[in-house]
Short mmCIF file of C-alpha atoms in Angstrom, two decimals:
data_model
loop_
_atom_site.label_atom_id
_atom_site.label_comp_id
_atom_site.label_asym_id
_atom_site.label_seq_id
_atom_site.Cartn_x
_atom_site.Cartn_y
_atom_site.Cartn_z
CA UNK U 245 9.16 17.82 12.04
CA UNK U 246 9.09 16.42 8.55
CA UNK U 247 11.46 13.62 7.59
CA UNK U 248 14.26 14.66 5.23
CA UNK U 249 15.61 12.76 2.23
CA UNK U 250 19.11 11.33 2.36
CA UNK U 251 21.52 12.96 -0.07
CA UNK U 252 23.02 10.58 -2.62
CA UNK U 253 25.10 11.01 -5.79
CA UNK U 254 21.98 10.73 -7.94
CA UNK U 255 19.77 13.12 -6.01
CA UNK U 256 21.98 15.86 -4.50
CA UNK U 257 21.59 18.25 -7.43
CA UNK U 258 17.80 17.93 -7.26
CA UNK U 259 17.59 18.58 -3.52
CA UNK U 260 20.16 21.40 -3.37
CA UNK U 261 19.59 23.28 -6.63
CA UNK U 262 17.11 25.48 -4.83
CA UNK U 263 20.03 27.19 -3.06
CA UNK U 264 20.55 29.00 -6.35
CA UNK U 265 16.85 29.16 -7.13
CA UNK U 266 17.11 26.41 -9.73
CA UNK U 267 15.00 23.29 -10.24
CA UNK U 268 17.64 20.80 -11.37
CA UNK U 269 16.42 17.79 -13.33
CA UNK U 270 18.48 14.80 -14.48
CA UNK U 271 18.75 14.28 -18.24
CA UNK U 272 20.55 11.69 -20.31
CA UNK U 273 23.31 13.45 -22.25
CA UNK U 274 23.06 10.85 -25.02
CA UNK U 275 19.33 10.51 -25.65
CA UNK U 276 17.95 13.61 -23.83
CA UNK U 277 15.53 11.52 -21.76
CA UNK U 278 14.34 13.32 -18.61
CA UNK U 279 14.83 11.07 -15.56
CA UNK U 280 12.83 11.67 -12.42
CA UNK U 281 13.36 10.56 -9.72
CA UNK U 282 16.98 10.95 -10.83
CA UNK U 283 19.11 7.87 -11.48
CA UNK U 284 22.75 7.13 -12.25
CA UNK U 285 21.86 5.30 -15.47
CA UNK U 286 19.43 6.31 -18.21
CA UNK U 287 16.58 3.78 -18.09
CA UNK U 288 15.94 4.37 -21.79
CA UNK U 289 19.41 3.82 -23.32
CA UNK U 290 21.56 2.69 -20.35
CA UNK U 291 23.95 5.57 -20.83
CA UNK U 292 25.82 6.64 -17.71
CA UNK U 293 26.24 10.18 -19.06
CA UNK U 294 23.70 11.80 -16.77
CA UNK U 295 23.67 15.57 -16.42
CA UNK U 296 21.59 17.84 -14.28
CA UNK U 297 20.15 20.85 -16.01
CA UNK U 298 18.00 23.68 -14.68
CA UNK U 299 14.51 23.68 -16.14
CA UNK U 300 12.20 26.67 -16.32
CA UNK U 301 10.56 25.77 -13.04
CA UNK U 302 7.09 25.98 -14.52
CA UNK U 303 4.58 23.32 -15.37
CA UNK U 304 0.93 22.28 -15.45
CA UNK U 305 -0.95 20.56 -12.64
CA UNK U 306 -1.52 16.93 -13.69
CA UNK U 307 -3.37 16.15 -10.49
CA UNK U 308 -3.55 17.26 -6.87
CA UNK U 309 -5.05 16.53 -3.48
CA UNK U 310 -5.91 18.69 -0.49
CA UNK U 311 -4.63 17.02 2.64
CA UNK U 312 -6.75 17.55 5.75
CA UNK U 313 -5.27 14.94 8.06
CA UNK U 314 -2.42 15.97 10.39
CA UNK U 315 -0.10 13.00 9.90
CA UNK U 316 2.32 14.30 12.49
CA UNK U 317 1.86 16.36 15.65
CA UNK U 318 1.64 20.13 14.99
CA UNK U 319 1.29 19.64 11.22
CA UNK U 320 -0.76 22.60 9.95
CA UNK U 321 -3.66 21.55 7.71
CA UNK U 322 -5.15 21.81 5.18
CA UNK U 323 -2.56 22.05 2.44
CA UNK U 324 -2.56 21.12 -1.23
CA UNK U 325 -0.10 18.72 -2.84
CA UNK U 326 0.31 19.13 -6.59
CA UNK U 327 1.75 16.66 -9.09
CA UNK U 328 3.06 18.88 -11.88
CA UNK U 329 4.12 17.97 -15.43
CA UNK U 330 7.36 19.91 -15.92
CA UNK U 331 7.88 22.27 -18.82
CA UNK U 332 11.03 21.28 -20.69
CA UNK U 333 11.25 17.78 -19.16
CA UNK U 334 8.73 15.58 -20.98
CA UNK U 335 7.48 12.65 -18.90
CA UNK U 336 8.86 14.00 -15.62
CA UNK U 337 6.67 15.22 -12.80
CA UNK U 338 7.57 16.92 -9.56
CA UNK U 339 5.33 16.52 -6.55
CA UNK U 340 5.36 19.30 -4.00
CA UNK U 341 3.28 21.31 -1.58
CA UNK U 342 1.33 24.27 -2.96
CA UNK U 343 2.06 27.57 -1.21
CA UNK U 344 0.82 31.15 -1.54
CA UNK U 345 -2.63 30.00 -2.65
CA UNK U 346 -5.89 28.82 -1.13
CA UNK U 347 -5.51 25.01 -1.14
CA UNK U 348 -9.08 24.69 -2.42
CA UNK U 349 -8.29 26.90 -5.44
CA UNK U 350 -5.95 24.42 -7.14
CA UNK U 351 -7.29 22.93 -10.38
CA UNK U 352 -5.98 20.43 -12.90
CA UNK U 353 -4.23 22.13 -15.81
CA UNK U 354 -3.31 25.35 -14.04
CA UNK U 355 0.19 26.73 -14.55
CA UNK U 356 2.51 26.64 -11.56
CA UNK U 357 5.97 28.01 -10.85
CA UNK U 358 8.60 26.70 -8.48
CA UNK U 359 9.88 28.11 -5.21
CA UNK U 360 12.00 26.53 -2.50
CA UNK U 361 11.89 25.93 1.24
CA UNK U 362 15.25 25.41 2.91
CA UNK U 363 15.47 22.99 5.85
CA UNK U 364 18.93 21.87 6.89
CA UNK U 365 20.82 20.97 3.72
CA UNK U 366 17.68 20.38 1.65
CA UNK U 367 15.87 22.86 -0.60
CA UNK U 368 12.34 21.53 -0.99
CA UNK U 369 10.51 22.44 -4.19
CA UNK U 370 7.20 24.17 -3.58
CA UNK U 371 4.60 25.07 -6.18
CA UNK U 372 2.68 28.29 -6.39
CA UNK U 373 0.30 29.61 -9.04
CA UNK U 374 2.19 31.25 -11.90
CA UNK U 375 -0.17 34.24 -11.97
CA UNK Y 268 -3.56 -23.66 -18.63
CA UNK Y 269 -3.99 -24.37 -14.93
CA UNK Y 270 -1.26 -24.18 -12.35
CA UNK Y 271 -0.37 -27.25 -10.36
CA UNK Y 272 -1.38 -25.41 -7.20
CA UNK Y 273 -4.51 -24.92 -5.13
CA UNK Y 274 -5.73 -23.20 -2.01
CA UNK Y 275 -6.83 -25.76 0.54
CA UNK Y 276 -7.46 -23.81 3.74
CA UNK Y 277 -7.89 -20.32 5.13
CA UNK Y 278 -8.01 -19.00 8.66
CA UNK Y 279 -8.38 -15.60 10.27
CA UNK Y 280 -7.77 -14.60 13.86
CA UNK Y 281 -10.30 -12.65 15.90
CA UNK Y 282 -9.40 -9.26 14.48
CA UNK Y 283 -10.08 -5.90 16.08
CA UNK Y 284 -8.87 -2.42 16.84
CA UNK Y 285 -6.41 -1.93 19.70
CA UNK Y 286 -6.63 -5.58 20.72
CA UNK Y 287 -3.28 -5.35 22.51
CA UNK Y 288 -2.74 -9.01 21.65
CA UNK Y 289 0.73 -9.84 20.35
CA UNK Y 290 1.01 -10.54 16.65
CA UNK Y 291 2.14 -14.11 17.31
CA UNK Y 292 -1.05 -14.87 19.24
CA UNK Y 293 -3.12 -13.63 16.30
CA UNK Y 294 -0.98 -15.64 13.91
CA UNK Y 295 -1.24 -18.87 15.92
CA UNK Y 296 -5.03 -18.52 16.05
CA UNK Y 297 -5.24 -17.94 12.29
CA UNK Y 298 -2.91 -20.87 11.61
CA UNK Y 299 -4.97 -23.23 13.81
CA UNK Y 300 -8.15 -22.24 11.97
CA UNK Y 301 -6.53 -22.62 8.55
CA UNK Y 302 -5.25 -26.11 9.39
CA UNK Y 303 -8.71 -27.12 10.65
CA UNK Y 304 -10.24 -25.73 7.46
CA UNK Y 305 -7.85 -27.77 5.30
CA UNK Y 306 -8.00 -30.90 7.44
CA UNK Y 307 -4.25 -30.78 7.91
CA UNK Y 308 -1.96 -30.81 10.93
CA UNK Y 309 1.11 -28.70 11.45
CA UNK Y 310 3.22 -31.75 10.59
CA UNK Y 311 1.86 -31.47 7.03
CA UNK Y 312 3.18 -27.92 6.62
CA UNK Y 313 6.57 -27.93 4.91
CA UNK Y 314 6.75 -24.39 3.64
CA UNK Y 315 6.14 -20.87 4.93
CA UNK Y 316 5.60 -17.67 2.95
CA UNK Y 317 4.88 -14.07 3.87
CA UNK Y 318 4.93 -10.42 2.76
CA UNK Y 319 6.98 -8.38 3.32
CA UNK Y 320 8.86 -10.22 6.06
CA UNK Y 321 9.78 -8.70 9.38
CA UNK Y 322 10.06 -4.93 8.97
CA UNK Y 323 10.78 -2.33 11.62
CA UNK Y 324 10.44 0.82 9.52
CA UNK Y 325 6.68 1.10 10.04
CA UNK Y 326 5.41 0.12 13.48
CA UNK Y 327 3.01 -2.83 13.49
CA UNK Y 328 3.01 -3.13 9.71
CA UNK Y 329 4.93 -6.38 9.59
CA UNK Y 330 5.91 -7.56 13.05
CA UNK Y 331 6.62 -11.24 12.19
CA UNK Y 332 9.24 -12.87 9.98
CA UNK Y 333 9.29 -16.42 8.68
CA UNK Y 334 11.96 -17.57 11.13
CA UNK Y 335 10.20 -16.64 14.35
CA UNK Y 336 6.90 -18.05 13.08
CA UNK Y 337 8.66 -21.29 12.22
CA UNK Y 338 10.18 -21.37 15.71
CA UNK Y 339 7.01 -20.41 17.54
CA UNK Y 340 4.76 -22.90 15.75
CA UNK Y 341 7.33 -25.66 15.69
CA UNK Y 342 7.14 -26.05 11.92
CA UNK Y 343 9.53 -28.32 10.03
CA UNK Y 344 9.86 -26.46 6.76
CA UNK Y 345 12.01 -27.23 3.74
CA UNK Y 346 11.08 -24.08 1.86
CA UNK Y 347 10.45 -20.51 3.02
CA UNK Y 348 10.17 -17.06 1.55
CA UNK Y 349 9.46 -13.46 2.53
CA UNK Y 350 8.82 -11.01 -0.28
CA UNK Y 351 9.22 -7.30 0.42
CA UNK Y 352 9.22 -6.46 -3.30
CA UNK Y 353 7.15 -8.19 -5.92
CA UNK Y 354 3.53 -8.42 -6.92
CA UNK Y 355 2.01 -6.80 -3.89
CA UNK Y 356 0.48 -8.37 -0.82
CA UNK Y 357 -0.38 -11.31 -3.08
CA UNK Y 358 3.29 -12.09 -3.64
CA UNK Y 359 3.58 -14.74 -0.89
CA UNK Y 360 0.61 -16.64 -2.36
CA UNK Y 361 2.00 -16.47 -5.89
CA UNK Y 362 5.49 -17.48 -4.80
CA UNK Y 363 4.05 -20.37 -2.79
CA UNK Y 364 2.06 -21.52 -5.82
CA UNK Y 365 5.28 -21.65 -7.82
CA UNK Y 366 7.05 -23.51 -5.02
CA UNK Y 367 4.45 -26.28 -4.81
CA UNK Y 368 4.15 -26.45 -8.60
CA UNK Y 369 7.89 -27.08 -8.83
CA UNK Y 370 7.89 -29.73 -6.10
CA UNK Y 371 9.72 -27.72 -3.46
CA UNK Y 372 6.95 -28.12 -0.91
CA UNK Y 373 3.56 -29.80 -0.50
CA UNK Y 374 1.59 -27.51 1.83
CA UNK Y 375 2.73 -23.93 2.42
CA UNK Y 376 1.50 -21.72 5.22
CA UNK Y 377 1.16 -18.20 3.78
CA UNK Y 378 0.58 -15.51 6.36
CA UNK Y 379 0.04 -11.83 7.00
CA UNK Y 380 0.00 -10.51 10.55
CA UNK Y 381 -0.49 -6.89 11.59
CA UNK Y 382 -0.67 -4.91 14.81
CA UNK Y 383 -1.16 -1.59 13.09
CA UNK Y 384 -3.98 -0.50 15.35
CA UNK Y 385 -2.15 -1.14 18.63
CA UNK Y 386 1.08 0.32 17.27
CA UNK Y 387 -0.49 3.58 16.17
CA UNK Y 388 0.19 6.39 18.62
CA UNK Y 389 -0.04 10.16 18.51
CA UNK Y 390 3.50 10.46 17.26
CA UNK Y 391 3.89 7.33 15.19
CA UNK Y 392 1.55 6.25 12.46
CA UNK Y 393 2.11 2.76 11.20
CA UNK Y 394 0.96 3.71 7.73
CA UNK Y 395 3.68 6.32 7.10
CA UNK Y 396 6.64 4.77 5.29
CA UNK Y 397 9.85 5.33 7.16
CA UNK Y 398 8.17 6.75 10.25
CA UNK Y 399 10.78 7.20 12.94
CA UNK Y 400 13.79 7.40 10.64
CA UNK Y 401 15.92 10.52 10.40
CA UNK Y 402 16.55 10.40 6.64
CA UNK Y 403 14.61 8.63 3.93
CA UNK Y 404 15.83 6.87 0.79
CA UNK Y 405 14.11 5.11 -2.08
CA UNK Y 406 11.08 6.14 -4.09
CA UNK Y 407 9.09 7.52 -1.21
CA UNK Y 408 11.86 9.97 -0.31
CA UNK Y 409 10.43 12.13 -3.11
CA UNK Y 410 6.95 11.99 -1.57
CA UNK Y 411 7.06 11.73 2.22
CA UNK Y 412 9.45 14.67 2.83
CA UNK Y 413 7.29 16.76 0.48
CA UNK Y 414 4.47 16.17 3.00
CA UNK Y 415 2.82 13.55 0.76
CA UNK Y 416 3.17 11.26 3.74
CA UNK Y 417 0.29 8.87 3.37
CA UNK Y 418 -0.98 6.52 0.73
CA UNK Y 419 -4.24 8.42 1.10
CA UNK Y 420 -2.47 11.40 -0.52
CA UNK Y 421 -1.16 9.25 -3.35
CA UNK Y 422 -4.55 7.60 -3.90
CA UNK Y 423 -6.13 11.05 -3.68
CA UNK Y 424 -4.10 12.12 -6.73
CA UNK Y 425 -5.37 9.16 -8.71
CA UNK Y 426 -8.95 9.78 -7.67
CA UNK Y 427 -8.73 13.49 -8.51
CA UNK Y 428 -7.39 12.81 -11.99
CA UNK Y 429 -9.96 10.07 -12.57
CA UNK Y 430 -12.80 12.35 -11.44
CA UNK Y 431 -11.46 15.01 -13.83
CA UNK Y 432 -11.28 12.73 -16.85
CA UNK Y 433 -14.36 10.59 -16.38
CA UNK Y 434 -16.83 12.58 -14.31
CA UNK Y 435 -16.83 10.29 -11.32
CA UNK Y 436 -18.16 11.90 -8.14
CA UNK Y 437 -17.89 11.24 -4.41
CA UNK Y 438 -21.33 9.63 -4.61
CA UNK Y 439 -19.92 6.87 -6.81
CA UNK Y 440 -17.23 6.10 -4.24
CA UNK Y 441 -19.92 6.34 -1.59
CA UNK Y 442 -21.69 3.45 -3.30
CA UNK Y 443 -18.53 1.37 -2.90
CA UNK Y 444 -18.25 2.23 0.80
CA UNK Y 445 -21.93 1.79 1.67
CA UNK Y 446 -22.24 -1.39 -0.43
CA UNK Y 447 -19.32 -3.01 1.34
CA UNK Y 448 -20.72 -1.93 4.70
CA UNK Y 449 -23.98 -3.68 3.79
CA UNK Y 450 -22.00 -6.85 3.14
CA UNK Y 451 -20.08 -6.37 6.41
CA UNK Y 452 -23.32 -6.37 8.34
CA UNK Y 453 -23.67 -10.00 7.28
CA UNK Y 454 -20.13 -10.85 8.37
CA UNK Y 455 -19.61 -11.49 12.10
CA UNK Y 456 -15.84 -10.94 11.79
CA UNK Y 457 -16.02 -7.49 10.19
CA UNK Y 458 -14.88 -4.68 12.49
CA UNK Y 459 -17.32 -2.03 11.14
CA UNK Y 460 -20.87 -3.39 11.14
CA UNK Y 461 -23.12 -0.45 11.97
CA UNK Y 462 -25.22 0.81 9.04
CA UNK Y 463 -23.51 3.37 6.81
CA UNK Y 464 -25.73 5.70 4.77
CA UNK Y 465 -24.73 7.92 1.87
CA UNK Y 466 -25.33 10.92 4.14
CA UNK Y 467 -22.93 9.44 6.71
CA UNK Y 468 -20.40 8.92 3.96
CA UNK Y 469 -20.70 12.41 2.46
CA UNK Y 470 -20.76 14.05 5.89
CA UNK Y 471 -17.59 12.41 7.18
CA UNK Y 472 -14.43 14.45 7.50
CA UNK Y 473 -12.14 14.78 4.53
CA UNK Y 474 -8.79 13.01 4.72
CA UNK Y 475 -7.13 13.83 1.39
CA UNK Y 476 -9.49 15.16 -1.26
CA UNK Y 477 -11.50 13.71 -2.81
CA UNK Y 478 -11.09 10.88 -0.29
CA UNK Y 479 -12.86 11.12 3.05
CA UNK Y 480 -12.84 8.99 6.17
CA UNK Y 481 -14.98 6.19 4.75
CA UNK Y 482 -12.86 5.98 1.60
CA UNK Y 483 -9.96 4.70 3.72
CA UNK Y 484 -9.58 1.19 5.07
CA UNK Y 485 -9.43 0.50 8.78
CA UNK Y 486 -6.14 -0.31 10.55
CA UNK Y 487 -6.56 -3.36 12.75
CA UNK Y 488 -4.70 -6.00 14.71
CA UNK Y 489 -5.02 -9.48 13.34
CA UNK Y 490 -3.63 -12.25 11.20
CA UNK Y 491 -4.73 -14.32 8.25
CA UNK Y 492 -3.35 -17.60 6.94
CA UNK Y 493 -3.86 -19.11 3.49
CA UNK Y 494 -2.60 -22.63 2.81
CA UNK Y 495 -1.32 -23.25 -0.71
CA UNK Y 496 -0.94 -26.92 -1.66
CA UNK Y 497 0.34 -28.92 -4.60
CA UNK Y 498 -2.58 -30.09 -6.73
CA UNK Y 499 -2.05 -33.79 -5.98
CA UNK Y 500 -1.64 -33.14 -2.24
CA UNK Y 501 -4.75 -30.96 -2.26
CA UNK Y 502 -6.97 -33.90 -3.15
CA UNK Y 503 -6.57 -35.31 0.37
CA UNK Y 504 -7.70 -32.13 2.11
CA UNK Y 505 -11.02 -31.50 3.82
CA UNK Y 506 -12.23 -28.85 1.37
CA UNK Y 507 -12.64 -29.05 -2.37
CA UNK Y 508 -9.35 -27.67 -3.72
CA UNK Y 509 -9.57 -24.17 -5.15
CA UNK Y 510 -7.40 -24.45 -8.23
CA UNK Y 511 -5.27 -21.46 -9.14
CA UNK Y 512 -6.36 -21.04 -12.75
CA UNK Y 513 -4.06 -18.12 -13.58
CA UNK Y 514 -1.91 -15.44 -11.98
CA UNK Y 515 -0.49 -12.12 -13.12
CA UNK Y 516 2.23 -9.99 -11.61
CA UNK Y 517 3.32 -7.46 -14.22
CA UNK Y 518 4.54 -4.00 -13.31
CA UNK Y 519 4.64 -1.86 -16.42
CA UNK Y 520 5.70 1.48 -15.04
CA UNK Y 521 8.10 3.10 -12.59
CA UNK Y 522 8.16 2.05 -8.96
CA UNK Y 523 6.55 5.14 -7.47
CA UNK Y 524 3.11 6.65 -7.19
CA UNK Y 525 3.36 9.92 -9.12
CA UNK Y 526 5.19 9.11 -12.37
CA UNK Y 527 2.94 6.56 -14.13
CA UNK Y 528 2.05 8.30 -17.42
CA UNK Y 529 -1.70 7.71 -16.93
CA UNK Y 530 -2.71 7.89 -13.28
CA UNK Y 531 -6.23 6.75 -14.16
CA UNK Y 532 -4.64 3.32 -14.44
CA UNK Y 533 -2.34 1.50 -12.06
CA UNK Y 534 -0.19 -1.60 -11.84
CA UNK Y 535 -3.43 -3.55 -11.59
CA UNK Y 536 -3.96 -3.02 -15.31
CA UNK Y 537 -0.63 -4.63 -16.15
CA UNK Y 538 -1.03 -7.63 -13.86
CA UNK Y 539 -4.67 -8.32 -14.75
CA UNK Y 540 -3.97 -8.23 -18.50
CA UNK Y 541 -1.27 -10.84 -18.04
CA UNK Y 542 -3.56 -12.99 -15.90
CA UNK Y 543 -6.30 -13.09 -18.54
CA UNK Y 544 -3.76 -13.89 -21.26
CA UNK Y 545 -3.02 -17.16 -19.41
CA UNK Y 546 -6.51 -18.63 -19.15
CA UNK Y 547 -9.58 -19.47 -21.18
CA UNK Y 548 -11.78 -18.02 -18.45
CA UNK Y 549 -13.44 -14.65 -19.13
CA UNK Y 550 -14.69 -11.91 -16.81
CA UNK Y 551 -18.23 -13.18 -17.47
CA UNK Y 552 -17.27 -16.50 -15.84
CA UNK Y 553 -16.47 -14.84 -12.51
CA UNK Y 554 -18.95 -15.19 -9.65
CA UNK Y 555 -17.27 -13.35 -6.80
CA UNK Y 556 -14.53 -10.70 -6.61
CA UNK Y 557 -12.01 -9.71 -3.98
CA UNK Y 558 -10.51 -6.40 -5.07
CA UNK Y 559 -7.98 -4.46 -3.04
CA UNK Y 560 -9.69 -1.55 -1.31
CA UNK Y 561 -7.05 0.17 0.72
CA UNK Y 562 -8.99 3.12 -0.62
CA UNK Y 563 -12.42 3.05 -2.24
CA UNK Y 564 -11.01 4.44 -5.50
CA UNK Y 565 -8.99 1.28 -6.02
CA UNK Y 566 -12.20 -0.71 -6.55
CA UNK Y 567 -13.23 1.04 -9.80
CA UNK Y 568 -9.61 0.91 -10.94
CA UNK Y 569 -9.46 -2.84 -10.34
CA UNK Y 570 -12.86 -3.38 -12.01
CA UNK Y 571 -11.55 -1.70 -15.15
CA UNK Y 572 -8.14 -3.36 -14.92
CA UNK Y 573 -9.77 -6.79 -14.78
CA UNK Y 574 -12.08 -6.00 -17.68
CA UNK Y 575 -15.40 -6.12 -15.85
CA UNK Y 576 -16.08 -2.79 -17.57
CA UNK Y 577 -14.16 -0.51 -19.91
CA UNK Y 578 -11.78 2.28 -19.01
CA UNK Y 579 -13.77 5.18 -17.59
CA UNK Y 580 -16.95 3.10 -17.29
CA UNK Y 581 -16.66 2.04 -13.65
CA UNK Y 582 -18.82 4.84 -12.30
CA UNK Y 583 -21.81 3.67 -14.32
CA UNK Y 584 -20.98 0.01 -13.62
CA UNK Y 585 -21.06 0.79 -9.90
CA UNK Y 586 -24.15 3.02 -10.10
CA UNK Y 587 -25.99 0.22 -11.92
CA UNK Y 588 -25.66 -1.95 -8.81
CA UNK Y 589 -23.26 -4.54 -10.20
CA UNK Y 590 -20.90 -4.80 -7.24
CA UNK Y 591 -23.02 -4.52 -4.09
CA UNK Y 592 -25.39 -7.00 -2.46
CA UNK Y 593 -27.53 -8.62 -5.15
CA UNK Y 594 -25.22 -7.46 -7.94
CA UNK Y 595 -23.98 -9.57 -10.84
CA UNK Y 596 -20.31 -9.10 -9.86
CA UNK Y 597 -20.30 -8.79 -6.07
CA UNK Y 598 -17.09 -7.24 -4.75
CA UNK Y 599 -15.61 -7.71 -1.27
CA UNK Y 600 -18.58 -9.61 0.11
CA UNK Y 601 -17.06 -9.79 3.60
CA UNK Y 602 -17.06 -6.00 3.85
CA UNK Y 603 -13.61 -5.57 2.37
CA UNK Y 604 -10.94 -3.61 4.13
CA UNK Y 605 -13.13 -0.50 4.25
CA UNK Y 606 -15.49 -2.21 6.70
CA UNK Y 607 -13.86 -5.54 7.52
CA UNK Y 608 -10.44 -4.21 8.45
CA UNK Y 609 -7.09 -4.05 6.70
CA UNK Y 610 -5.46 -7.45 6.46
CA UNK Y 611 -3.52 -6.31 3.43
CA UNK Y 612 -5.47 -8.26 0.88
CA UNK Y 613 -5.32 -11.58 2.74
CA UNK Y 614 -8.79 -10.91 4.14
CA UNK Y 615 -10.16 -10.38 0.63
CA UNK Y 616 -8.71 -13.68 -0.55
CA UNK Y 617 -10.01 -15.38 2.61
CA UNK Y 618 -13.51 -14.17 1.71
CA UNK Y 619 -13.29 -15.30 -1.92
CA UNK Y 620 -12.27 -18.79 -0.76
CA UNK Y 621 -15.05 -18.85 1.86
CA UNK Y 622 -17.55 -17.98 -0.89
CA UNK Y 623 -16.23 -20.66 -3.25
CA UNK Y 624 -16.61 -23.22 -0.47
CA UNK Y 625 -20.20 -22.07 0.12
CA UNK Y 626 -19.53 -21.10 3.74
CA UNK Y 627 -20.32 -17.39 3.72
CA UNK Y 628 -23.56 -17.57 5.67
CA UNK Y 629 -26.06 -14.77 5.06
CA UNK Y 630 -23.83 -13.10 2.47
CA UNK Y 631 -23.26 -16.29 0.43
CA UNK Y 632 -23.34 -15.86 -3.36
CA UNK Y 633 -25.33 -18.83 -4.63
CA UNK Y 634 -23.32 -21.34 -6.62
CA UNK Y 635 -20.08 -19.37 -6.67
CA UNK Y 636 -17.51 -21.40 -8.64
CA UNK Y 637 -15.00 -18.88 -9.98
CA UNK Y 638 -13.39 -16.10 -7.99
CA UNK Y 639 -11.12 -13.24 -9.03
CA UNK Y 640 -8.76 -11.55 -6.61
CA UNK Y 641 -6.63 -8.47 -7.16
CA UNK Y 642 -4.31 -7.03 -4.56
CA UNK Y 643 -2.35 -3.82 -4.47
CA UNK Y 644 -2.73 -0.17 -5.36
CA UNK Y 645 -0.58 2.31 -7.22
CA UNK Y 646 2.35 0.58 -8.84
CA UNK Y 647 2.10 -2.73 -6.99
CA UNK Y 648 -0.32 -5.42 -8.10
CA UNK Y 649 -0.97 -9.14 -8.17
CA UNK Y 650 -3.94 -10.86 -9.80
CA UNK Y 651 -5.33 -14.35 -9.38
CA UNK Y 652 -8.22 -16.49 -10.63
CA UNK Y 653 -9.49 -19.33 -8.46
CA UNK Y 654 -11.78 -22.09 -9.66
CA UNK Y 655 -13.68 -24.66 -7.64
CA UNK Y 656 -13.72 -27.73 -9.88
#
């Protein structure tokens, strides 16, 4: 069983947007700064006008690792974890498991698209190769 | 500029894996040895400092708080601190240095105690943040639930990106691991002392690519104590005072492991730059280095952060034999955490001090006078220069 994140005012849109198939990212309505992890205040201009907007759900692998160690009982391994620079949200990265691909096939720079895994009230982002 | 603070004593308990000795027993042993080293008694101790303080969210990671240590050891303190946030595992040393420099205490017992090895079971790993909690908050709630559960995953990202940009290979990290093992063979207190060859290293199981088993430090049970004293009080101690010549604690990016714009650098770069800006000493003046090696990849990062070589040059610096036995800039001469065991940086500082006092036995670096220590990985970092006058 994987631990789940607690839902808070700043993160609920991110963790539940997958219910509608959307990757929701926090942006500052005043200066357009992308904020991830999401916050209630823009760290760039201190505006409290934060809005969540769906992004394209694509991006490029900045880096990755293939995890071989079962950190919990009955954790299937190996799996790849990708840190992806988001299209349309400069400076923001989303880290998620890679699915629907051989973990050893992941390379830096490759284009990924988002999918979601629903557990309880959380929709976890998952990356898969765009082609 | 030199701080009005010095290290006057260090002590380490008999460390090991699955010792099944309570943390307080380890701590008391380390404290006794540190007091003997400094030529002090417990009546001289008037301050106590630790990181992160008592914490129950990760089993065995921080079993002792300042209060119970004060009670158990019968200390009469007028200053105490536990630092869960701040400049890494070095924070309690840095905070203590500021406390003695501002006259709030004379001799401060700084400690780190761990029972990670005994506390690790099939269902509970001490090293997983928030293990045992139903719901996670904070920065790691974006990593752990995504199955990026271990710092080895987070360090794996940094290593992968660094390999990609600078052409480092597993063999380079193997030189870090095998070099530190060679040092450990000269250190009776190191937990891993059997020879480690490059073939052993490359043949070991992968943990989180490109990091394998011997790229990861070793969870242990044990405790380490470092005594920080005011400069004038230090003159009366048994050892030559090790003056704190400069410290750095900057954190220049977000508090999390995946958002720093350039993951071929880490908080180390911020803290080390500040440290050098506060001293006339230069990297060329340094004789011995204690660099945080929770994972082997942190060593090249710290080397670059501290300016011992340029950005992207660490692989050649390592391959040229600079950091191992016989090298110009020997790193982690006690075996580090990769072979000595994970005392969360305190063991590295203990070794630097032992070297500066000329007490490192078969692994002694001749004439060591200046030591550099860097603790932390990812976004956390603290840097320190020590000088034996």
